Amino acid sequence: MTTSLTKKTLVVAMSAAFAAGAYAEINPSKGSGEYDWSSLDAFEDMDLSGQVVTVAGPWLTPENAIFEGIVSHFEEATGADVQYSGSDSFEQQIVIDLQAGSPPNLAIFPQPGLAADMASRDLLKPLSSDLKNKVMDAYAAGQSWVDLGTYENGSGNDDFYGVFFRVDLKSLVWYSPDNFADYGYEVPETMEELIALSEQMVADGETPWCIGLGSGAATGWPATDWVEDIMLRLHEPDVYDKWVSHEIPFNDPRVVEAIETFGQFAKNDDYVQGGAQAVASTDFRDSPKGLFSVPADCFMHRQASFIPAFFPEGTVIGEDADFFYFPAFESKDLGNPVLGAGTVVTMPKESEAARALMEYLTTPLAHEIWMANGGFLTPHTGVNNDLFANDTLRRQAEILQNADTFRFDGSDLMPGGIGAGAFWTGMVDFVSGDSAEEVAADIEQAWDNL
């Protein structure tokens, strides 16, 4: 299990490191500020006095204090007692607790794959159709979020089990506004424009991209994010879903096309800092540094929202560095797909108060309080975006809120031997010279051998 969790653990740790400075541990008094206090109206009519709701999740300091502040308003309104327990070994502990018959009322999974596994063993309780409809209506790309919380039960039938609360965004390209301004470059709005911009940079004698796949034992994972993002821009979302679930083989021509498209960026000596041979050996934490050298060694870096944790000390986001949405192909007419990750709240042990707390976590207020603390993104379209802790988070949330499709990091949903194994190493082989067809065939063979 350790291997399959390496990438997720790495990214969660880095996200926490980036966000930590933003946390103010705000817990507003009821009625203050521009929060949606009307969210509490439905709960103030409930009498849940004496009912305890146990919640288990991965959040430690300072996230646990923020979550406890959020649920304190639910407790005050209903009389319920919410008891949260965080653990850095949550994935292992929750499996033990569920199998032992001692589950918490609510469990917050960092990955939907493990939640789906628990649902398939009938260790989670289905959520109501009313709650599913609330997610469908309140979340941008609502069907995507419903689908991500829908799993097969022990009988093989689909049920709705999970509500996402706190999301990470991956579909970003980072750049230096000053460098763009110096050369007269404009932020591209389509993939066609992004490719044209890359060609223009080459024509100007510049290097468009900083790309590094190095990450110790997890080397190769940044390329999987590239391929996943590209898959969502080349093909319909159901193709992505069938690829992730192995309903189509890894060497399907559509998957090969996505890998080859990544190669147009990463295997092009003119496109990438240090040439294609440097991609596999450059540590992903070092790869964006070329954005800040004088003169710039590279101009763009595709990476998730956590990467500023590895920018030079003192870098001001919005001034020294900024980001734009990794754009879609205009010619494909697939809208604005977004790749990301997030935590999904499920209900292993049913109770009246547990169901009520699940409802509360879909309200604008529950999201807004964490928004004001920083380190929190949401696709909820009913929140007051002015409450985000800073402009960076606000603009990233707007990308989520304008998405037509959201999909979870595919490699995190694949079996560990693939998503955190053969896929990683296959991408290293690809940038080192193997063809997309060879790499895809090798990964498919590894999947068949599982």
Coordinates of C-alpha atoms in Angstrom, one line a residue:
M1 CA 0.0 0.0 0.0
T2 CA 2.9 2.4 0.7
T3 CA 3.9 2.5 -3.0
S4 CA 0.3 3.1 -4.2
L5 CA 0.0 6.1 -1.9
T6 CA 3.4 7.7 -2.6
K7 CA 2.2 10.2 -5.1
K8 CA -1.0 11.2 -3.2
T9 CA 1.0 11.5 0.1
L10 CA 3.6 13.6 -1.7
V11 CA 1.1 16.0 -3.2
V12 CA -1.0 16.4 0.0
A13 CA 2.2 17.2 2.0
M14 CA 3.2 19.8 -0.6
S15 CA -0.2 21.3 -0.7
A16 CA -0.2 21.7 3.0
A17 CA 3.2 23.3 2.9
F18 CA 2.1 25.9 0.4
A19 CA -1.2 26.6 2.1
A20 CA 0.1 26.7 5.7
G21 CA 1.1 30.3 5.6
A22 CA -2.4 31.4 4.5
Y23 CA -4.3 29.9 7.4
A24 CA -5.7 32.4 9.9
E25 CA -7.8 29.8 11.8
I26 CA -10.8 32.1 11.4
N27 CA -14.1 31.0 12.9
P28 CA -16.5 33.8 12.4
S29 CA -19.2 34.6 14.9
K30 CA -22.7 33.9 13.6
G31 CA -24.1 36.8 11.7
S32 CA -20.7 38.5 11.1
G33 CA -19.2 39.2 7.7
E34 CA -20.5 38.3 4.3
Y35 CA -21.0 34.6 5.0
D36 CA -24.2 32.8 4.0
W37 CA -25.7 32.4 7.5
S38 CA -29.0 31.5 6.0
S39 CA -27.4 28.1 5.4
L40 CA -28.1 27.4 9.1
D41 CA -31.9 28.0 8.9
A42 CA -32.8 24.4 8.0
F43 CA -30.7 23.0 10.8
E44 CA -32.0 25.3 13.6
D45 CA -35.3 23.5 13.4
M46 CA -33.6 20.2 14.2
D47 CA -33.2 18.9 17.7
L48 CA -30.3 16.6 17.7
S49 CA -29.4 17.1 21.3
G50 CA -27.4 14.2 22.8
Q51 CA -26.5 12.7 19.4
V52 CA -22.8 12.3 18.8
V53 CA -21.4 12.3 15.2
T54 CA -17.9 10.7 14.9
V55 CA -15.8 11.9 11.9
A56 CA -12.5 10.4 10.8
G57 CA -10.3 11.9 8.2
P58 CA -6.7 12.8 7.1
W59 CA -6.7 16.4 8.3
L60 CA -4.2 17.3 11.0
T61 CA -3.1 20.7 12.3
P62 CA -4.1 23.3 11.2
E63 CA -6.8 21.8 9.0
N64 CA -8.5 20.0 12.0
A65 CA -9.1 23.3 13.8
I66 CA -10.7 24.8 10.7
F67 CA -13.0 21.8 10.2
E68 CA -13.9 21.9 13.9
G69 CA -14.8 25.6 13.6
I70 CA -17.0 24.8 10.6
V71 CA -18.9 22.1 12.3
S72 CA -19.3 24.2 15.5
H73 CA -22.0 26.2 13.9
F74 CA -23.9 23.0 13.0
E75 CA -23.5 21.9 16.7
E76 CA -24.8 25.2 17.9
A77 CA -27.8 25.0 15.6
T78 CA -28.8 21.4 16.2
G79 CA -27.4 20.4 19.7
A80 CA -25.4 17.6 18.1
D81 CA -21.8 16.8 19.2
V82 CA -19.4 16.4 16.4
Q83 CA -16.1 14.6 17.3
Y84 CA -13.4 14.7 14.6
S85 CA -10.3 12.5 14.7
G86 CA -7.5 13.1 12.2
S87 CA -4.7 10.6 11.3
D88 CA -1.7 10.6 9.0
S89 CA -2.4 6.9 8.5
F90 CA -6.1 7.4 7.8
E91 CA -6.2 5.0 4.7
Q92 CA -4.8 2.1 6.7
Q93 CA -6.8 2.8 9.9
I94 CA -10.2 3.3 8.2
V95 CA -10.0 -0.1 6.5
I96 CA -9.2 -1.7 9.9
D97 CA -12.1 0.1 11.6
L98 CA -14.6 -0.7 8.9
Q99 CA -13.7 -4.4 8.7
A100 CA -13.7 -4.6 12.5
G101 CA -17.3 -3.3 12.7
S102 CA -16.2 -0.1 14.6
P103 CA -16.8 2.6 11.9
P104 CA -17.1 6.3 12.5
N105 CA -20.3 8.0 11.4
L106 CA -18.5 9.9 8.6
A107 CA -15.2 9.1 6.9
I108 CA -13.3 11.6 4.8
F109 CA -11.3 9.8 2.1
P110 CA -8.4 11.6 0.3
Q111 CA -9.0 9.3 -2.8
P112 CA -12.3 8.0 -4.1
G113 CA -10.7 4.7 -5.1
L114 CA -10.5 3.5 -1.5
A115 CA -14.0 4.8 -0.8
A116 CA -15.3 2.8 -3.9
D117 CA -13.5 -0.3 -2.5
M118 CA -15.2 0.1 0.8
A119 CA -18.6 0.6 -0.8
S120 CA -18.1 -2.5 -2.9
R121 CA -17.9 -4.4 0.4
D122 CA -21.1 -2.8 1.7
L123 CA -19.1 -0.9 4.4
L124 CA -20.5 2.5 3.5
K125 CA -24.1 3.7 3.6
P126 CA -25.8 5.2 0.5
L127 CA -26.7 8.8 0.6
S128 CA -30.1 10.2 -0.2
S129 CA -31.3 11.2 -3.7
D130 CA -32.0 14.7 -2.3
L131 CA -28.4 15.1 -1.3
K132 CA -27.3 13.8 -4.7
N133 CA -29.5 16.4 -6.4
K134 CA -28.1 19.2 -4.2
V135 CA -24.6 18.3 -5.4
M136 CA -25.8 18.2 -9.0
D137 CA -27.3 21.6 -8.7
A138 CA -24.8 23.4 -6.5
Y139 CA -21.5 22.2 -7.9
A140 CA -20.2 23.3 -11.3
A141 CA -20.0 20.2 -13.6
G142 CA -22.4 18.7 -11.1
Q143 CA -22.7 15.4 -12.9
S144 CA -19.0 14.9 -12.7
W145 CA -19.1 15.3 -8.9
V146 CA -22.1 12.9 -8.6
D147 CA -20.3 10.4 -10.8
L148 CA -17.1 10.6 -8.6
G149 CA -19.2 9.9 -5.5
T150 CA -21.2 7.0 -7.1
Y151 CA -19.8 3.5 -6.6
E152 CA -21.0 -0.1 -7.0
N153 CA -22.3 -1.8 -3.9
G154 CA -21.8 -5.4 -2.9
S155 CA -24.5 -6.4 -5.3
G156 CA -22.9 -4.6 -8.2
N157 CA -25.5 -1.9 -8.4
D158 CA -24.6 1.8 -8.3
D159 CA -25.4 4.0 -5.3
F160 CA -24.4 7.6 -4.4
Y161 CA -22.0 7.5 -1.5
G162 CA -19.8 10.6 -1.3
V163 CA -19.8 14.4 -1.3
F164 CA -16.6 16.1 -2.2
F165 CA -15.4 18.8 0.3
R166 CA -12.1 20.6 -0.5
V167 CA -10.7 20.2 -4.0
D168 CA -7.2 20.4 -5.6
L169 CA -6.7 21.9 -9.1
K170 CA -4.2 20.5 -11.5
S171 CA -5.0 22.0 -14.9
L172 CA -2.7 25.0 -14.6
V173 CA 0.2 26.6 -16.5
W174 CA 2.5 28.8 -14.5
Y175 CA 4.5 31.7 -16.0
S176 CA 6.2 35.0 -15.3
P177 CA 4.0 38.0 -16.3
D178 CA 7.1 40.2 -16.7
N179 CA 8.7 37.7 -19.1
F180 CA 5.5 37.5 -21.2
A181 CA 5.2 41.3 -21.2
D182 CA 8.8 41.8 -22.2
Y183 CA 8.3 39.6 -25.3
G184 CA 4.8 40.7 -26.1
Y185 CA 3.4 37.2 -25.4
E186 CA -0.3 36.9 -24.5
V187 CA -2.0 34.2 -22.4
P188 CA -3.5 31.6 -24.7
E189 CA -7.2 30.7 -24.5
T190 CA -7.1 27.5 -26.6
M191 CA -4.7 24.6 -27.0
E192 CA -4.2 25.7 -30.6
E193 CA -3.1 29.1 -29.3
L194 CA -0.8 27.5 -26.7
I195 CA 0.9 25.4 -29.3
A196 CA 1.2 28.5 -31.6
L197 CA 2.7 30.4 -28.6
S198 CA 5.2 27.7 -28.1
E199 CA 6.2 27.8 -31.7
Q200 CA 6.6 31.6 -31.5
M201 CA 8.9 31.3 -28.5
V202 CA 11.1 28.9 -30.4
A203 CA 11.1 31.2 -33.4
D204 CA 12.2 34.0 -31.1
G205 CA 15.1 31.8 -29.9
E206 CA 13.5 31.1 -26.5
T207 CA 12.6 27.8 -24.8
P208 CA 8.8 27.5 -24.1
W209 CA 8.6 24.8 -21.4
C210 CA 10.2 23.8 -18.1
I211 CA 9.4 20.1 -17.5
G212 CA 10.9 17.7 -14.9
L213 CA 9.7 14.2 -14.0
G214 CA 12.2 13.5 -11.2
S215 CA 10.7 12.6 -7.8
G216 CA 12.9 9.9 -6.2
A217 CA 11.0 6.6 -6.1
A218 CA 8.0 8.4 -7.6
T219 CA 9.8 9.6 -10.7
G220 CA 7.5 9.9 -13.7
W221 CA 4.3 11.0 -12.0
P222 CA 4.3 14.6 -13.4
A223 CA 4.0 13.1 -16.9
T224 CA 0.9 11.1 -15.9
D225 CA -0.9 14.4 -15.0
W226 CA 0.1 15.8 -18.4
V227 CA -1.3 12.7 -20.2
E228 CA -4.5 12.8 -18.1
D229 CA -5.1 16.5 -18.8
I230 CA -4.5 15.9 -22.5
M231 CA -6.9 12.9 -22.6
L232 CA -9.7 15.1 -21.3
R233 CA -8.9 17.6 -24.1
L234 CA -8.7 15.1 -27.0
H235 CA -11.7 12.8 -26.1
E236 CA -15.1 12.7 -24.4
P237 CA -15.1 12.2 -20.7
D238 CA -16.4 8.6 -21.0
V239 CA -13.3 7.7 -22.9
Y240 CA -11.2 8.9 -19.9
D241 CA -13.4 6.9 -17.5
K242 CA -13.1 3.7 -19.5
W243 CA -9.3 4.1 -19.7
V244 CA -9.0 4.6 -16.0
S245 CA -11.3 1.6 -15.2
H246 CA -9.6 -0.5 -17.9
E247 CA -12.7 -0.9 -19.9
I248 CA -10.5 0.0 -22.9
P249 CA -6.9 -1.2 -23.0
F250 CA -4.0 1.1 -22.1
N251 CA -2.7 0.8 -25.7
D252 CA -6.0 1.9 -27.2
P253 CA -5.2 4.3 -30.1
R254 CA -6.8 7.2 -28.2
V255 CA -4.5 6.7 -25.2
V256 CA -1.5 6.4 -27.5
E257 CA -2.6 9.7 -29.1
A258 CA -2.6 11.4 -25.7
I259 CA 0.9 10.2 -24.9
E260 CA 2.1 11.3 -28.3
T261 CA 0.6 14.7 -27.8
F262 CA 2.5 15.0 -24.5
G263 CA 5.6 14.0 -26.5
Q264 CA 5.1 17.0 -28.8
F265 CA 6.0 19.1 -25.7
A266 CA 8.4 16.9 -23.7
K267 CA 10.3 15.1 -26.5
N268 CA 11.0 18.3 -28.5
D269 CA 14.5 19.6 -27.9
D270 CA 13.4 23.0 -29.0
Y271 CA 10.4 23.1 -26.6
V272 CA 11.9 22.0 -23.3
Q273 CA 14.7 23.4 -21.1
G274 CA 17.8 21.3 -21.4
G275 CA 16.4 19.4 -24.3
A276 CA 14.3 16.2 -24.2
Q277 CA 17.1 14.2 -22.6
A278 CA 16.9 16.4 -19.4
V279 CA 13.2 15.8 -18.8
A280 CA 13.4 12.5 -16.9
S281 CA 16.5 13.5 -14.8
T282 CA 15.3 17.0 -13.8
D283 CA 13.6 17.0 -10.4
F284 CA 10.0 18.3 -10.6
R285 CA 10.7 20.7 -7.7
D286 CA 13.6 22.2 -9.6
S287 CA 12.0 22.4 -13.0
P288 CA 10.0 25.7 -12.6
K289 CA 13.2 27.6 -11.5
G290 CA 13.9 28.4 -15.1
L291 CA 10.9 30.8 -15.0
F292 CA 12.8 33.0 -12.7
S293 CA 16.3 33.1 -14.1
V294 CA 17.5 36.2 -15.9
P295 CA 17.3 35.8 -18.8
A296 CA 14.5 33.2 -18.5
D297 CA 15.6 29.6 -19.3
C298 CA 11.9 28.7 -20.0
F299 CA 8.6 30.4 -20.0
M300 CA 5.8 28.0 -19.0
H301 CA 5.4 25.2 -16.5
R302 CA 2.3 22.9 -16.3
Q303 CA 1.8 21.9 -12.7
A304 CA -0.9 21.8 -10.0
S305 CA -1.8 24.5 -7.5
F306 CA 0.8 23.4 -5.0
I307 CA 3.9 24.2 -7.1
P308 CA 4.5 27.7 -5.7
A309 CA 5.8 26.0 -2.6
F310 CA 9.0 25.4 -4.7
F311 CA 9.3 28.8 -6.2
P312 CA 12.1 31.1 -5.0
E313 CA 11.6 32.5 -1.6
G314 CA 9.7 35.8 -1.7
T315 CA 7.9 35.1 -5.0
V316 CA 4.6 36.9 -5.1
I317 CA 1.9 35.1 -6.9
G318 CA 0.1 37.5 -9.3
E319 CA 3.2 39.6 -9.7
D320 CA 6.4 37.6 -10.0
A321 CA 4.6 34.5 -11.1
D322 CA 1.0 33.8 -12.3
F323 CA -1.0 31.0 -13.8
F324 CA -3.6 30.3 -16.5
Y325 CA -5.9 27.5 -17.3
F326 CA -4.3 24.7 -19.3
P327 CA -6.6 25.3 -22.3
A328 CA -8.8 22.9 -24.3
F329 CA -8.7 22.3 -28.0
E330 CA -11.2 24.7 -29.7
S331 CA -11.5 22.2 -32.6
K332 CA -12.6 19.4 -30.3
D333 CA -15.5 21.3 -28.8
L334 CA -15.2 19.5 -25.4
G335 CA -15.9 22.6 -23.3
N336 CA -13.6 23.3 -20.3
P337 CA -12.4 20.1 -18.7
V338 CA -10.5 20.2 -15.4
L339 CA -8.2 17.7 -13.8
G340 CA -7.8 17.6 -10.0
A341 CA -8.2 15.7 -6.8
G342 CA -10.0 16.2 -3.5
T343 CA -11.4 14.6 -0.4
V344 CA -14.8 12.8 -0.4
V345 CA -17.0 12.6 2.7
T346 CA -18.8 9.3 3.1
M347 CA -21.1 7.7 5.8
P348 CA -20.0 4.3 7.1
K349 CA -22.4 4.5 10.1
E350 CA -25.8 6.0 9.6
S351 CA -27.7 8.2 12.1
E352 CA -30.0 11.1 12.0
A353 CA -27.3 13.5 13.0
A354 CA -24.8 12.0 10.6
R355 CA -27.2 12.6 7.7
A356 CA -27.8 16.1 8.8
L357 CA -24.1 16.8 9.0
M358 CA -23.6 15.5 5.5
E359 CA -26.3 18.0 4.4
Y360 CA -24.6 20.8 6.2
L361 CA -21.3 20.1 4.4
T362 CA -23.0 20.9 1.1
T363 CA -24.1 24.4 2.2
P364 CA -22.3 27.5 1.1
L365 CA -21.5 28.4 4.7
A366 CA -19.5 25.2 5.4
H367 CA -17.3 26.0 2.3
E368 CA -17.1 29.7 2.9
I369 CA -15.5 29.4 6.4
W370 CA -12.7 27.3 5.1
M371 CA -12.4 29.6 2.0
A372 CA -11.6 32.5 4.3
N373 CA -8.9 30.5 6.1
G374 CA -7.0 29.7 2.9
G375 CA -5.8 26.4 1.4
F376 CA -9.3 25.5 0.2
L377 CA -10.9 25.3 -3.3
T378 CA -14.5 24.4 -4.1
P379 CA -16.6 23.9 -7.2
H380 CA -19.7 25.1 -5.2
T381 CA -21.3 27.9 -7.3
G382 CA -23.4 29.2 -4.4
V383 CA -20.5 30.5 -2.3
N384 CA -19.4 34.2 -2.0
N385 CA -16.1 34.2 -3.9
D386 CA -15.1 37.4 -2.2
L387 CA -14.5 35.3 0.9
F388 CA -11.5 33.5 -0.6
A389 CA -8.4 34.2 1.4
N390 CA -6.6 35.7 -1.6
D391 CA -6.9 36.4 -5.3
T392 CA -4.9 33.4 -6.3
L393 CA -7.4 31.0 -4.6
R394 CA -10.3 33.0 -6.0
R395 CA -9.1 32.8 -9.5
Q396 CA -8.3 29.1 -9.2
A397 CA -11.8 28.5 -7.8
E398 CA -13.3 30.3 -10.8
I399 CA -11.6 27.8 -13.1
L400 CA -13.3 25.0 -11.1
Q401 CA -16.6 26.8 -11.2
N402 CA -16.4 27.4 -14.9
A403 CA -15.6 23.7 -15.7
D404 CA -17.9 21.7 -17.9
T405 CA -16.2 18.4 -16.8
F406 CA -14.1 17.5 -13.7
R407 CA -12.2 14.3 -13.5
F408 CA -10.1 13.0 -10.6
D409 CA -6.4 12.2 -11.2
G410 CA -6.6 9.0 -13.2
S411 CA -3.4 7.4 -12.0
D412 CA -4.7 7.7 -8.4
L413 CA -7.7 5.7 -9.4
M414 CA -5.8 2.9 -11.2
P415 CA -4.4 -0.1 -9.4
G416 CA -1.3 0.8 -7.5
G417 CA 0.9 -1.3 -9.7
I418 CA -0.2 0.7 -12.7
G419 CA -1.0 4.3 -11.5
A420 CA 1.9 4.3 -9.1
G421 CA 4.1 1.9 -11.0
A422 CA 4.0 1.0 -14.7
F423 CA 2.5 4.3 -15.7
W424 CA 5.2 6.3 -13.9
T425 CA 8.1 4.2 -15.3
G426 CA 6.5 4.0 -18.7
M427 CA 6.5 7.8 -19.0
V428 CA 10.2 7.9 -18.1
D429 CA 10.8 5.3 -20.8
F430 CA 8.8 7.4 -23.3
V431 CA 10.7 10.6 -22.7
S432 CA 13.9 8.6 -22.8
G433 CA 13.2 7.4 -26.4
D434 CA 10.6 4.6 -26.4
S435 CA 7.6 5.2 -28.7
A436 CA 4.1 5.8 -27.3
E437 CA 3.0 2.5 -28.8
E438 CA 5.7 0.6 -27.1
V439 CA 5.1 2.3 -23.7
A440 CA 1.4 1.8 -23.9
A441 CA 1.7 -1.8 -24.8
D442 CA 4.1 -2.4 -21.9
I443 CA 1.7 -0.8 -19.4
E444 CA -1.2 -2.8 -20.8
Q445 CA 0.8 -6.0 -20.4
A446 CA 1.6 -5.0 -16.8
W447 CA -2.2 -4.4 -16.1
D448 CA -3.1 -7.8 -17.6
N449 CA -0.5 -9.4 -15.4
L450 CA -2.0 -8.0 -12.2

